[in-house]
mmCIF file of C-alpha atoms (C1' of nucleotides) in Angstrom:
data_model
loop_
_atom_site.group_PDB
_atom_site.id
_atom_site.type_symbol
_atom_site.label_atom_id
_atom_site.label_comp_id
_atom_site.label_asym_id
_atom_site.label_seq_id
_atom_site.Cartn_x
_atom_site.Cartn_y
_atom_site.Cartn_z
ATOM 1 C CA MET A 1 11.050 5.696 13.958
ATOM 2 C CA SER A 2 12.148 6.606 10.826
ATOM 3 C CA GLU A 3 8.720 7.258 9.974
ATOM 4 C CA LEU A 4 8.775 9.919 11.677
ATOM 5 C CA LEU A 5 11.546 11.131 9.388
ATOM 6 C CA LEU A 6 9.470 11.494 5.992
ATOM 7 C CA ASP A 7 9.366 14.901 4.173
ATOM 8 C CA ARG A 8 6.127 16.026 4.637
ATOM 9 C CA SER A 9 6.057 19.637 3.307
ATOM 10 C CA ARG A 10 5.422 18.651 -0.493
ATOM 11 C CA CYS A 11 2.828 15.639 0.758
ATOM 12 C CA SER A 12 0.548 14.806 -1.907
ATOM 13 C CA VAL A 13 -2.117 14.069 0.381
ATOM 14 C CA ALA A 14 -2.325 17.756 2.080
ATOM 15 C CA GLY A 15 -1.738 18.775 -2.352
ATOM 16 C CA THR A 16 -4.592 17.207 -2.931
ATOM 17 C CA LEU A 17 -6.635 18.267 -0.019
ATOM 18 C CA ALA A 18 -5.615 22.113 -1.397
ATOM 19 C CA VAL A 19 -7.264 21.024 -4.005
ATOM 20 C CA VAL A 20 -10.275 19.477 -3.389
ATOM 21 C CA GLY A 21 -10.707 19.787 0.531
ATOM 22 C CA GLU A 22 -12.635 22.397 0.854
ATOM 23 C CA LYS A 23 -16.461 21.792 1.687
ATOM 24 C CA TRP A 24 -18.457 20.924 -0.787
ATOM 25 C CA SER A 25 -15.738 19.949 -3.189
ATOM 26 C CA LEU A 26 -16.200 16.415 -3.371
ATOM 27 C CA LEU A 27 -19.766 16.735 -3.266
ATOM 28 C CA VAL A 28 -20.254 18.521 -6.547
ATOM 29 C CA LEU A 29 -17.497 15.919 -8.032
ATOM 30 C CA ARG A 30 -19.879 13.022 -6.294
ATOM 31 C CA GLU A 31 -22.691 14.583 -8.656
ATOM 32 C CA ALA A 32 -20.728 14.930 -11.467
ATOM 33 C CA PHE A 33 -19.972 10.959 -11.281
ATOM 34 C CA LEU A 34 -23.290 10.353 -11.293
ATOM 35 C CA GLY A 35 -24.163 12.491 -14.247
ATOM 36 C CA VAL A 36 -24.636 15.945 -13.764
ATOM 37 C CA ARG A 37 -23.367 18.723 -15.564
ATOM 38 C CA ARG A 38 -25.694 21.693 -15.135
ATOM 39 C CA PHE A 39 -25.743 24.525 -11.807
ATOM 40 C CA ALA A 40 -28.939 24.277 -11.231
ATOM 41 C CA ASP A 41 -28.862 20.657 -11.153
ATOM 42 C CA PHE A 42 -26.030 20.770 -8.745
ATOM 43 C CA HIS A 43 -27.369 23.929 -6.280
ATOM 44 C CA ARG A 44 -30.970 21.914 -5.882
ATOM 45 C CA ILE A 45 -29.323 18.471 -5.490
ATOM 46 C CA LEU A 46 -26.416 18.903 -3.208
ATOM 47 C CA GLY A 47 -28.296 22.477 -1.422
ATOM 48 C CA ALA A 48 -24.650 24.156 -0.660
ATOM 49 C CA PRO A 49 -25.550 28.061 -1.252
ATOM 50 C CA ARG A 50 -25.366 29.402 -5.278
ATOM 51 C CA ALA A 51 -22.519 31.776 -4.075
ATOM 52 C CA VAL A 52 -20.274 28.723 -2.832
ATOM 53 C CA LEU A 53 -21.219 26.828 -5.506
ATOM 54 C CA THR A 54 -20.620 29.282 -8.018
ATOM 55 C CA ASP A 55 -17.138 29.449 -6.470
ATOM 56 C CA ARG A 56 -16.173 25.227 -6.274
ATOM 57 C CA LEU A 57 -17.344 25.019 -9.960
ATOM 58 C CA ALA A 58 -15.184 28.172 -10.919
ATOM 59 C CA ARG A 59 -12.122 26.375 -8.336
ATOM 60 C CA LEU A 60 -12.587 23.144 -10.304
ATOM 61 C CA VAL A 61 -12.671 24.404 -13.752
ATOM 62 C CA ALA A 62 -9.476 26.538 -12.965
ATOM 63 C CA GLU A 63 -7.955 22.996 -11.535
ATOM 64 C CA GLY A 64 -8.225 21.218 -14.871
ATOM 65 C CA ILE A 65 -10.228 19.748 -12.738
ATOM 66 C CA LEU A 66 -14.407 20.278 -14.464
ATOM 67 C CA ARG A 67 -14.072 22.243 -17.503
ATOM 68 C CA ARG A 68 -16.598 24.115 -18.781
ATOM 69 C CA VAL A 69 -18.846 23.488 -22.179
ATOM 70 C CA PRO A 70 -21.176 25.894 -24.114
ATOM 71 C CA TYR A 71 -24.874 23.612 -24.923
ATOM 72 C CA GLN A 72 -27.934 24.850 -26.055
ATOM 73 C CA ASP A 73 -31.050 23.659 -25.749
ATOM 74 C CA ASP A 74 -34.364 24.233 -28.015
ATOM 75 C CA GLY A 75 -35.717 27.084 -27.390
ATOM 76 C CA GLU A 76 -33.538 28.093 -24.687
ATOM 77 C CA ARG A 77 -30.239 30.855 -25.160
ATOM 78 C CA GLN A 78 -26.903 28.929 -25.128
ATOM 79 C CA ARG A 79 -25.591 27.992 -21.372
ATOM 80 C CA HIS A 80 -22.859 26.330 -19.766
ATOM 81 C CA GLU A 81 -22.349 23.412 -18.938
ATOM 82 C CA TYR A 82 -19.727 21.625 -16.182
ATOM 83 C CA ARG A 83 -18.024 18.165 -17.309
ATOM 84 C CA LEU A 84 -15.464 15.466 -14.994
ATOM 85 C CA THR A 85 -11.820 15.514 -17.275
ATOM 86 C CA ARG A 86 -9.594 13.266 -17.240
ATOM 87 C CA LYS A 87 -8.003 14.833 -14.182
ATOM 88 C CA GLY A 88 -11.094 15.739 -12.581
ATOM 89 C CA VAL A 89 -11.692 11.442 -13.283
ATOM 90 C CA ASP A 90 -9.057 10.167 -11.568
ATOM 91 C CA LEU A 91 -10.129 11.359 -8.894
ATOM 92 C CA TYR A 92 -12.810 8.311 -8.711
ATOM 93 C CA PRO A 93 -11.100 6.594 -6.535
ATOM 94 C CA THR A 94 -11.125 9.139 -3.263
ATOM 95 C CA LEU A 95 -14.406 9.164 -3.943
ATOM 96 C CA VAL A 96 -14.667 5.283 -3.822
ATOM 97 C CA ALA A 97 -13.121 5.143 -0.909
ATOM 98 C CA LEU A 98 -14.693 7.883 0.834
ATOM 99 C CA MET A 99 -17.575 5.406 0.508
ATOM 100 C CA GLU A 100 -16.579 2.324 1.045
ATOM 101 C CA TRP A 101 -16.346 3.751 4.468
ATOM 102 C CA GLY A 102 -18.988 5.529 5.248
ATOM 103 C CA ASP A 103 -20.677 2.362 4.169
ATOM 104 C CA ARG A 104 -18.618 0.356 6.223
ATOM 105 C CA TYR A 105 -19.451 2.408 9.242
ATOM 106 C CA LEU A 106 -22.345 5.114 8.727
ATOM 107 C CA ALA A 107 -24.938 2.582 7.141
ATOM 108 C CA GLU A 108 -27.455 1.072 10.000
ATOM 109 C CA ASP A 109 -27.778 -3.065 9.330
ATOM 110 C CA GLY A 110 -26.233 -2.991 6.441
ATOM 111 C CA ASP A 111 -28.664 -0.999 4.696
ATOM 112 C CA VAL A 112 -26.203 0.802 1.268
ATOM 113 C CA PRO A 113 -27.072 3.791 -0.179
ATOM 114 C CA MET A 114 -25.243 2.984 -3.362
ATOM 115 C CA GLU A 115 -23.615 0.158 -4.875
ATOM 116 C CA LEU A 116 -20.921 -0.253 -7.934
ATOM 117 C CA ARG A 117 -21.420 -2.514 -10.061
ATOM 118 C CA HIS A 118 -19.073 -3.881 -13.334
ATOM 119 C CA ARG A 119 -20.490 -2.770 -16.504
ATOM 120 C CA ASP A 120 -20.013 -4.732 -17.989
ATOM 121 C CA CYS A 121 -20.169 -8.414 -15.868
ATOM 122 C CA GLY A 122 -22.341 -7.084 -12.708
ATOM 123 C CA ALA A 123 -20.288 -7.812 -9.665
ATOM 124 C CA PRO A 124 -19.713 -5.986 -7.217
ATOM 125 C CA VAL A 125 -17.027 -3.261 -7.465
ATOM 126 C CA HIS A 126 -14.609 -2.855 -4.726
ATOM 127 C CA LEU A 127 -11.160 -0.831 -4.496
ATOM 128 C CA THR A 128 -8.086 -3.059 -3.014
ATOM 129 C CA LEU A 129 -4.665 -2.176 -2.497
ATOM 130 C CA THR A 130 -2.092 -4.455 -4.534
ATOM 131 C CA CYS A 131 0.897 -4.652 -5.416
ATOM 132 C CA GLU A 132 3.308 -5.033 -8.768
ATOM 133 C CA ALA A 133 4.283 -8.389 -7.913
ATOM 134 C CA GLY A 134 0.727 -9.107 -7.789
ATOM 135 C CA HIS A 135 -0.640 -9.472 -4.771
ATOM 136 C CA THR A 136 -3.534 -7.787 -2.607
ATOM 137 C CA LEU A 137 -3.397 -6.156 0.433
ATOM 138 C CA ASP A 138 -4.973 -6.658 3.964
ATOM 139 C CA SER A 139 -4.174 -3.785 5.736
ATOM 140 C CA ALA A 140 -2.303 -0.542 5.774
ATOM 141 C CA ARG A 141 0.211 -2.692 8.079
ATOM 142 C CA ASP A 142 1.692 -4.637 5.590
ATOM 143 C CA VAL A 143 2.366 -1.056 3.370
ATOM 144 C CA ARG A 144 5.868 0.187 4.360
ATOM 145 C CA PRO A 145 5.995 3.873 3.117
ATOM 146 C CA VAL A 146 9.698 4.985 2.207
ATOM 147 C CA SER A 147 10.625 9.425 0.676
ATOM 148 C CA GLY A 148 10.596 8.942 -2.596
ATOM 149 C CA GLY A 149 12.080 10.303 -5.448
ATOM 150 C CA SER A 150 15.362 12.290 -3.954
ATOM 151 C CA MET B 1 -31.060 10.529 -16.946
ATOM 152 C CA SER B 2 -31.492 7.234 -14.349
ATOM 153 C CA GLU B 3 -28.317 8.328 -12.503
ATOM 154 C CA LEU B 4 -29.668 11.271 -11.356
ATOM 155 C CA LEU B 5 -33.209 9.441 -9.670
ATOM 156 C CA LEU B 6 -30.746 7.821 -7.326
ATOM 157 C CA ASP B 7 -30.931 9.007 -3.229
ATOM 158 C CA ARG B 8 -28.569 11.395 -2.139
ATOM 159 C CA SER B 9 -29.425 11.575 1.261
ATOM 160 C CA ARG B 10 -27.741 9.162 2.575
ATOM 161 C CA CYS B 11 -24.976 9.203 0.517
ATOM 162 C CA SER B 12 -22.240 7.468 2.483
ATOM 163 C CA VAL B 13 -19.572 10.095 0.923
ATOM 164 C CA ALA B 14 -21.240 12.865 2.438
ATOM 165 C CA GLY B 15 -21.404 11.123 5.578
ATOM 166 C CA THR B 16 -17.574 10.093 5.324
ATOM 167 C CA LEU B 17 -17.123 14.085 5.038
ATOM 168 C CA ALA B 18 -19.075 14.291 7.987
ATOM 169 C CA VAL B 19 -16.972 13.333 9.586
ATOM 170 C CA VAL B 20 -13.604 13.482 8.775
ATOM 171 C CA GLY B 21 -14.062 16.229 6.290
ATOM 172 C CA GLU B 22 -13.593 19.066 8.282
ATOM 173 C CA LYS B 23 -9.760 20.479 7.989
ATOM 174 C CA TRP B 24 -6.740 19.106 9.238
ATOM 175 C CA SER B 25 -8.757 15.419 10.253
ATOM 176 C CA LEU B 26 -7.039 13.554 6.897
ATOM 177 C CA LEU B 27 -3.843 15.481 7.365
ATOM 178 C CA VAL B 28 -3.797 14.527 11.095
ATOM 179 C CA LEU B 29 -4.573 10.344 10.695
ATOM 180 C CA ARG B 30 -1.719 11.016 7.258
ATOM 181 C CA GLU B 31 0.722 11.686 10.988
ATOM 182 C CA ALA B 32 -1.033 8.621 12.657
ATOM 183 C CA PHE B 33 -0.323 6.495 10.482
ATOM 184 C CA LEU B 34 3.001 7.777 10.024
ATOM 185 C CA GLY B 35 3.697 6.729 13.473
ATOM 186 C CA VAL B 36 2.920 9.981 15.209
ATOM 187 C CA ARG B 37 1.454 9.790 17.978
ATOM 188 C CA ARG B 38 1.201 12.246 20.420
ATOM 189 C CA PHE B 39 -0.292 16.197 20.794
ATOM 190 C CA ALA B 40 2.990 17.636 20.316
ATOM 191 C CA ASP B 41 3.948 15.733 17.230
ATOM 192 C CA PHE B 42 0.787 16.687 15.345
ATOM 193 C CA HIS B 43 1.023 20.006 16.474
ATOM 194 C CA ARG B 44 5.165 20.604 15.390
ATOM 195 C CA ILE B 45 5.034 18.090 12.273
ATOM 196 C CA LEU B 46 1.336 19.783 11.408
ATOM 197 C CA GLY B 47 1.043 23.285 12.032
ATOM 198 C CA ALA B 48 -2.151 23.377 12.822
ATOM 199 C CA PRO B 49 -3.591 25.677 15.778
ATOM 200 C CA ARG B 50 -3.658 23.567 19.210
ATOM 201 C CA ALA B 51 -7.340 24.503 19.270
ATOM 202 C CA VAL B 52 -8.451 23.135 15.979
ATOM 203 C CA LEU B 53 -5.903 19.608 17.322
ATOM 204 C CA THR B 54 -7.791 19.763 20.218
ATOM 205 C CA ASP B 55 -11.376 20.066 18.790
ATOM 206 C CA ARG B 56 -10.108 17.189 15.985
ATOM 207 C CA LEU B 57 -8.274 14.745 18.211
ATOM 208 C CA ALA B 58 -11.506 14.890 19.942
ATOM 209 C CA ARG B 59 -13.474 14.473 17.543
ATOM 210 C CA LEU B 60 -11.725 11.585 15.822
ATOM 211 C CA VAL B 61 -11.495 10.117 19.224
ATOM 212 C CA ALA B 62 -15.250 10.194 20.038
ATOM 213 C CA GLU B 63 -16.705 8.810 16.491
ATOM 214 C CA GLY B 64 -13.700 5.591 17.807
ATOM 215 C CA ILE B 65 -11.513 5.927 14.442
ATOM 216 C CA LEU B 66 -8.587 7.874 17.308
ATOM 217 C CA ARG B 67 -8.436 5.941 20.621
ATOM 218 C CA ARG B 68 -6.822 8.188 23.292
ATOM 219 C CA VAL B 69 -4.510 5.755 25.492
ATOM 220 C CA PRO B 70 -2.658 6.374 28.919
ATOM 221 C CA TYR B 71 1.585 6.135 28.369
ATOM 222 C CA GLN B 72 4.093 7.468 31.360
ATOM 223 C CA ASP B 73 7.747 7.707 30.159
ATOM 224 C CA ASP B 74 10.481 7.916 32.462
ATOM 225 C CA GLY B 75 10.676 10.538 34.979
ATOM 226 C CA GLU B 76 7.333 11.714 33.746
ATOM 227 C CA ARG B 77 3.975 12.135 34.554
ATOM 228 C CA GLN B 78 1.336 10.057 33.000
ATOM 229 C CA ARG B 79 0.533 11.078 29.376
ATOM 230 C CA HIS B 80 -2.483 10.093 26.738
ATOM 231 C CA GLU B 81 -1.495 8.742 23.222
ATOM 232 C CA TYR B 82 -3.628 8.955 20.301
ATOM 233 C CA ARG B 83 -3.334 5.286 18.448
ATOM 234 C CA LEU B 84 -5.488 3.990 15.098
ATOM 235 C CA THR B 85 -8.339 1.910 16.185
ATOM 236 C CA ARG B 86 -9.672 -0.544 13.118
ATOM 237 C CA LYS B 87 -12.176 2.383 11.829
ATOM 238 C CA GLY B 88 -8.894 4.769 11.795
ATOM 239 C CA VAL B 89 -7.126 2.495 9.991
ATOM 240 C CA ASP B 90 -9.822 1.134 7.528
ATOM 241 C CA LEU B 91 -9.406 4.823 6.475
ATOM 242 C CA TYR B 92 -6.138 3.982 4.659
ATOM 243 C CA PRO B 93 -7.227 3.856 0.933
ATOM 244 C CA THR B 94 -8.943 7.081 1.472
ATOM 245 C CA LEU B 95 -5.632 8.651 2.083
ATOM 246 C CA VAL B 96 -3.731 6.610 -0.974
ATOM 247 C CA ALA B 97 -6.398 7.325 -3.157
ATOM 248 C CA LEU B 98 -5.402 11.330 -2.472
ATOM 249 C CA MET B 99 -1.836 10.207 -2.748
ATOM 250 C CA GLU B 100 -1.911 8.992 -6.038
ATOM 251 C CA TRP B 101 -4.029 11.759 -7.398
ATOM 252 C CA GLY B 102 -1.553 14.145 -5.563
ATOM 253 C CA ASP B 103 1.271 12.163 -7.086
ATOM 254 C CA ARG B 104 0.096 12.039 -10.857
ATOM 255 C CA TYR B 105 -1.241 15.147 -10.821
ATOM 256 C CA LEU B 106 1.098 17.532 -8.390
ATOM 257 C CA ALA B 107 4.228 16.245 -8.387
ATOM 258 C CA GLU B 108 6.828 18.246 -10.355
ATOM 259 C CA ASP B 109 8.378 16.033 -12.982
ATOM 260 C CA GLY B 110 7.258 12.503 -11.594
ATOM 261 C CA ASP B 111 9.169 13.520 -8.779
ATOM 262 C CA VAL B 112 7.170 11.227 -5.797
ATOM 263 C CA PRO B 113 7.354 12.621 -2.126
ATOM 264 C CA MET B 114 6.989 9.044 -0.719
ATOM 265 C CA GLU B 115 6.442 6.443 -2.154
ATOM 266 C CA LEU B 116 4.189 2.720 -0.432
ATOM 267 C CA ARG B 117 5.859 -0.385 -0.941
ATOM 268 C CA HIS B 118 4.240 -4.277 -0.554
ATOM 269 C CA ARG B 119 6.283 -4.916 3.538
ATOM 270 C CA ASP B 120 6.305 -8.588 2.134
ATOM 271 C CA CYS B 121 8.133 -8.480 -1.537
ATOM 272 C CA GLY B 122 9.085 -4.716 -1.630
ATOM 273 C CA ALA B 123 6.772 -3.965 -4.781
ATOM 274 C CA PRO B 124 5.493 -0.914 -5.289
ATOM 275 C CA VAL B 125 1.658 -1.007 -3.993
ATOM 276 C CA HIS B 126 -1.733 0.855 -5.930
ATOM 277 C CA LEU B 127 -4.789 0.897 -5.379
ATOM 278 C CA THR B 128 -6.767 -0.600 -7.833
ATOM 279 C CA LEU B 129 -10.367 -1.064 -8.636
ATOM 280 C CA THR B 130 -11.939 -4.663 -9.038
ATOM 281 C CA CYS B 131 -14.626 -6.438 -9.209
ATOM 282 C CA GLU B 132 -15.663 -9.646 -7.593
ATOM 283 C CA ALA B 133 -15.421 -11.223 -10.478
ATOM 284 C CA GLY B 134 -11.844 -10.591 -10.377
ATOM 285 C CA HIS B 135 -11.866 -8.029 -13.102
ATOM 286 C CA THR B 136 -9.799 -6.044 -13.279
ATOM 287 C CA LEU B 137 -11.071 -2.017 -13.684
ATOM 288 C CA ASP B 138 -9.300 1.004 -15.386
ATOM 289 C CA SER B 139 -11.697 3.705 -15.020
ATOM 290 C CA ALA B 140 -14.448 5.274 -13.824
ATOM 291 C CA ARG B 141 -16.440 4.581 -16.804
ATOM 292 C CA ASP B 142 -16.122 0.683 -16.423
ATOM 293 C CA VAL B 143 -18.421 1.598 -13.538
ATOM 294 C CA ARG B 144 -21.774 1.307 -13.119
ATOM 295 C CA PRO B 145 -23.925 2.975 -9.718
ATOM 296 C CA VAL B 146 -27.112 1.136 -8.750
ATOM 297 C CA SER B 147 -28.635 2.327 -6.272
ATOM 298 C CA GLY B 148 -28.845 -0.675 -2.729
ATOM 299 C CA GLY B 149 -30.717 -1.948 -0.464
ATOM 300 C CA SER B 150 -34.328 -0.972 -0.594
ATOM 301 C "C1'" DC C 1 9.982 25.091 49.347
ATOM 302 C "C1'" DA C 2 9.795 27.942 45.613
ATOM 303 C "C1'" DT C 3 11.295 27.492 41.234
ATOM 304 C "C1'" DG C 4 11.560 26.390 36.759
ATOM 305 C "C1'" DC C 5 10.239 22.933 32.896
ATOM 306 C "C1'" DT C 6 7.085 20.948 30.102
ATOM 307 C "C1'" DG C 7 3.327 18.494 27.802
ATOM 308 C "C1'" DA C 8 -1.227 19.185 26.151
ATOM 309 C "C1'" DG C 9 -4.461 22.087 26.815
ATOM 310 C "C1'" DT C 10 -7.688 26.919 27.058
ATOM 311 C "C1'" DT C 11 -9.233 31.368 26.233
ATOM 312 C "C1'" DC C 12 -9.320 35.605 23.580
ATOM 313 C "C1'" DA C 13 -9.429 39.183 19.672
ATOM 314 C "C1'" DC C 14 -8.839 38.471 15.047
ATOM 315 C "C1'" DT C 15 -9.690 37.011 9.860
ATOM 316 C "C1'" DT C 16 -11.593 33.887 6.902
ATOM 317 C "C1'" DG C 17 -15.248 31.702 5.286
ATOM 318 C "C1'" DA C 18 -20.917 28.985 4.409
ATOM 319 C "C1'" DC C 19 -24.898 30.315 5.466
ATOM 320 C "C1'" DG C 20 -29.949 31.415 3.106
ATOM 321 C "C1'" DA C 21 -32.003 35.011 1.180
ATOM 322 C "C1'" DA C 22 -32.340 39.152 -2.186
ATOM 323 C "C1'" DC C 23 -31.863 40.828 -6.327
ATOM 324 C "C1'" DC C 24 -29.573 41.288 -11.183
ATOM 325 C "C1'" DG C 25 -29.096 40.606 -16.169
ATOM 326 C "C1'" DA C 26 -29.354 37.642 -20.479
ATOM 327 C "C1'" DC C 27 -32.390 35.769 -23.110
ATOM 328 C "C1'" DC C 28 -36.629 33.276 -25.026
ATOM 329 C "C1'" DA C 29 -41.251 33.398 -25.048
ATOM 330 C "C1'" DC C 30 -46.126 34.633 -25.300
ATOM 331 C "C1'" DG D 1 -43.089 44.550 -21.515
ATOM 332 C "C1'" DT D 2 -44.459 40.579 -19.240
ATOM 333 C "C1'" DG D 3 -42.987 36.779 -16.847
ATOM 334 C "C1'" DG D 4 -40.182 33.062 -17.009
ATOM 335 C "C1'" DT D 5 -35.604 30.134 -16.049
ATOM 336 C "C1'" DC D 6 -31.083 30.089 -15.759
ATOM 337 C "C1'" DG D 7 -26.835 31.449 -13.626
ATOM 338 C "C1'" DG D 8 -25.042 33.831 -11.134
ATOM 339 C "C1'" DT D 9 -23.842 38.692 -7.402
ATOM 340 C "C1'" DT D 10 -24.536 41.131 -3.059
ATOM 341 C "C1'" DC D 11 -25.305 41.057 1.237
ATOM 342 C "C1'" DG D 12 -25.931 41.137 6.539
ATOM 343 C "C1'" DT D 13 -24.957 36.800 10.015
ATOM 344 C "C1'" DC D 14 -23.177 33.058 11.576
ATOM 345 C "C1'" DA D 15 -20.036 29.205 12.348
ATOM 346 C "C1'" DA D 16 -15.002 28.148 12.055
ATOM 347 C "C1'" DG D 17 -9.727 29.013 11.485
ATOM 348 C "C1'" DT D 18 -5.838 31.360 12.685
ATOM 349 C "C1'" DG D 19 -1.444 32.947 15.865
ATOM 350 C "C1'" DA D 20 -0.347 34.025 20.687
ATOM 351 C "C1'" DA D 21 -1.180 34.335 25.223
ATOM 352 C "C1'" DC D 22 -2.048 32.675 29.143
ATOM 353 C "C1'" DT D 23 -3.164 27.836 32.014
ATOM 354 C "C1'" DC D 24 -2.584 23.432 34.726
ATOM 355 C "C1'" DA D 25 -0.506 19.575 36.904
ATOM 356 C "C1'" DG D 26 3.511 17.482 37.453
ATOM 357 C "C1'" DC D 27 8.331 16.535 37.396
ATOM 358 C "C1'" DA D 28 13.220 18.058 38.495
ATOM 359 C "C1'" DT D 29 16.630 20.999 40.534
ATOM 360 C "C1'" DG D 30 18.771 23.497 44.041
#
DNA sequence: CATGCTGAGTTCACTTGACGAACCGACCAC
DNA sequence: GTGGTCGGTTCGTCAAGTGAACTCAGCATG
């Protein structure tokens, strides 16, 4: 049972959840991926309390996942909008993984709310587990965890 | 800005988070993937309050992600252990996605806490976005979301 | 039999976090 | 100045997480 001897204290799952695991954070990011940038839009679409939204956006900016960019509409004063950074864009697989599980287990009679297509060829997009030798893995059972680094 | 017109009310990301988005749930599953099955082990390794752990395990069982299996050690009374179901195993990509992001952005000087290897060939395993036509996508930017079903 | 031990909880007092409605301040248009 | 909008902040209430103490079943020991 060597798996039980792996070091959990620095686990990346726990670390990532400490950054984006609070309520609303991942939903804010979902909206950011769908093109939402402004406070009022996040608020209207998500329905999260304003105070929570303020806090989550500030946190995501502090973590370098979103950045606050000034903009100015015609006849409007200057405001700020929130855009994904590279670090934020790299959370995309996490959202896709959550979405695919929900599509499989929560959608009624295969009626999936949203589909992802390859922008170039239009084919449906999925997450797959692959190894660097090029094999496609079917399941978690094909994976062996080993303690890294030290 | 057609992205803003997609239906969010049935979003699978939100749905999945409603099931496994509470504090500790995904960490419980991480341990389950590492082979932990018993209440006392979850408690000792995670350090979560017992009441929360009881609640999360019950919830995951109710959702069909874990199942409660009776077992009996020599000279011990019968107890129950928690094992992943197929539905639970299918959450593996979500955990891998969180882990890979943490490895990239939280690990100090590339010192990754844990590595995943292909059980057959030993090569490191990663999540990749691929389309059904066989292309590998580099980024979220290569994806176009379209409203599904209806 | 009485006692103690262990695993798997439950109870409880306390602190933290989320909620929703109201309020605020800058800026623009009229 | 009056009104409107955006992006907040404040506040009272309510839900959730925390940690320590307590419970209970069943096995083992003397």
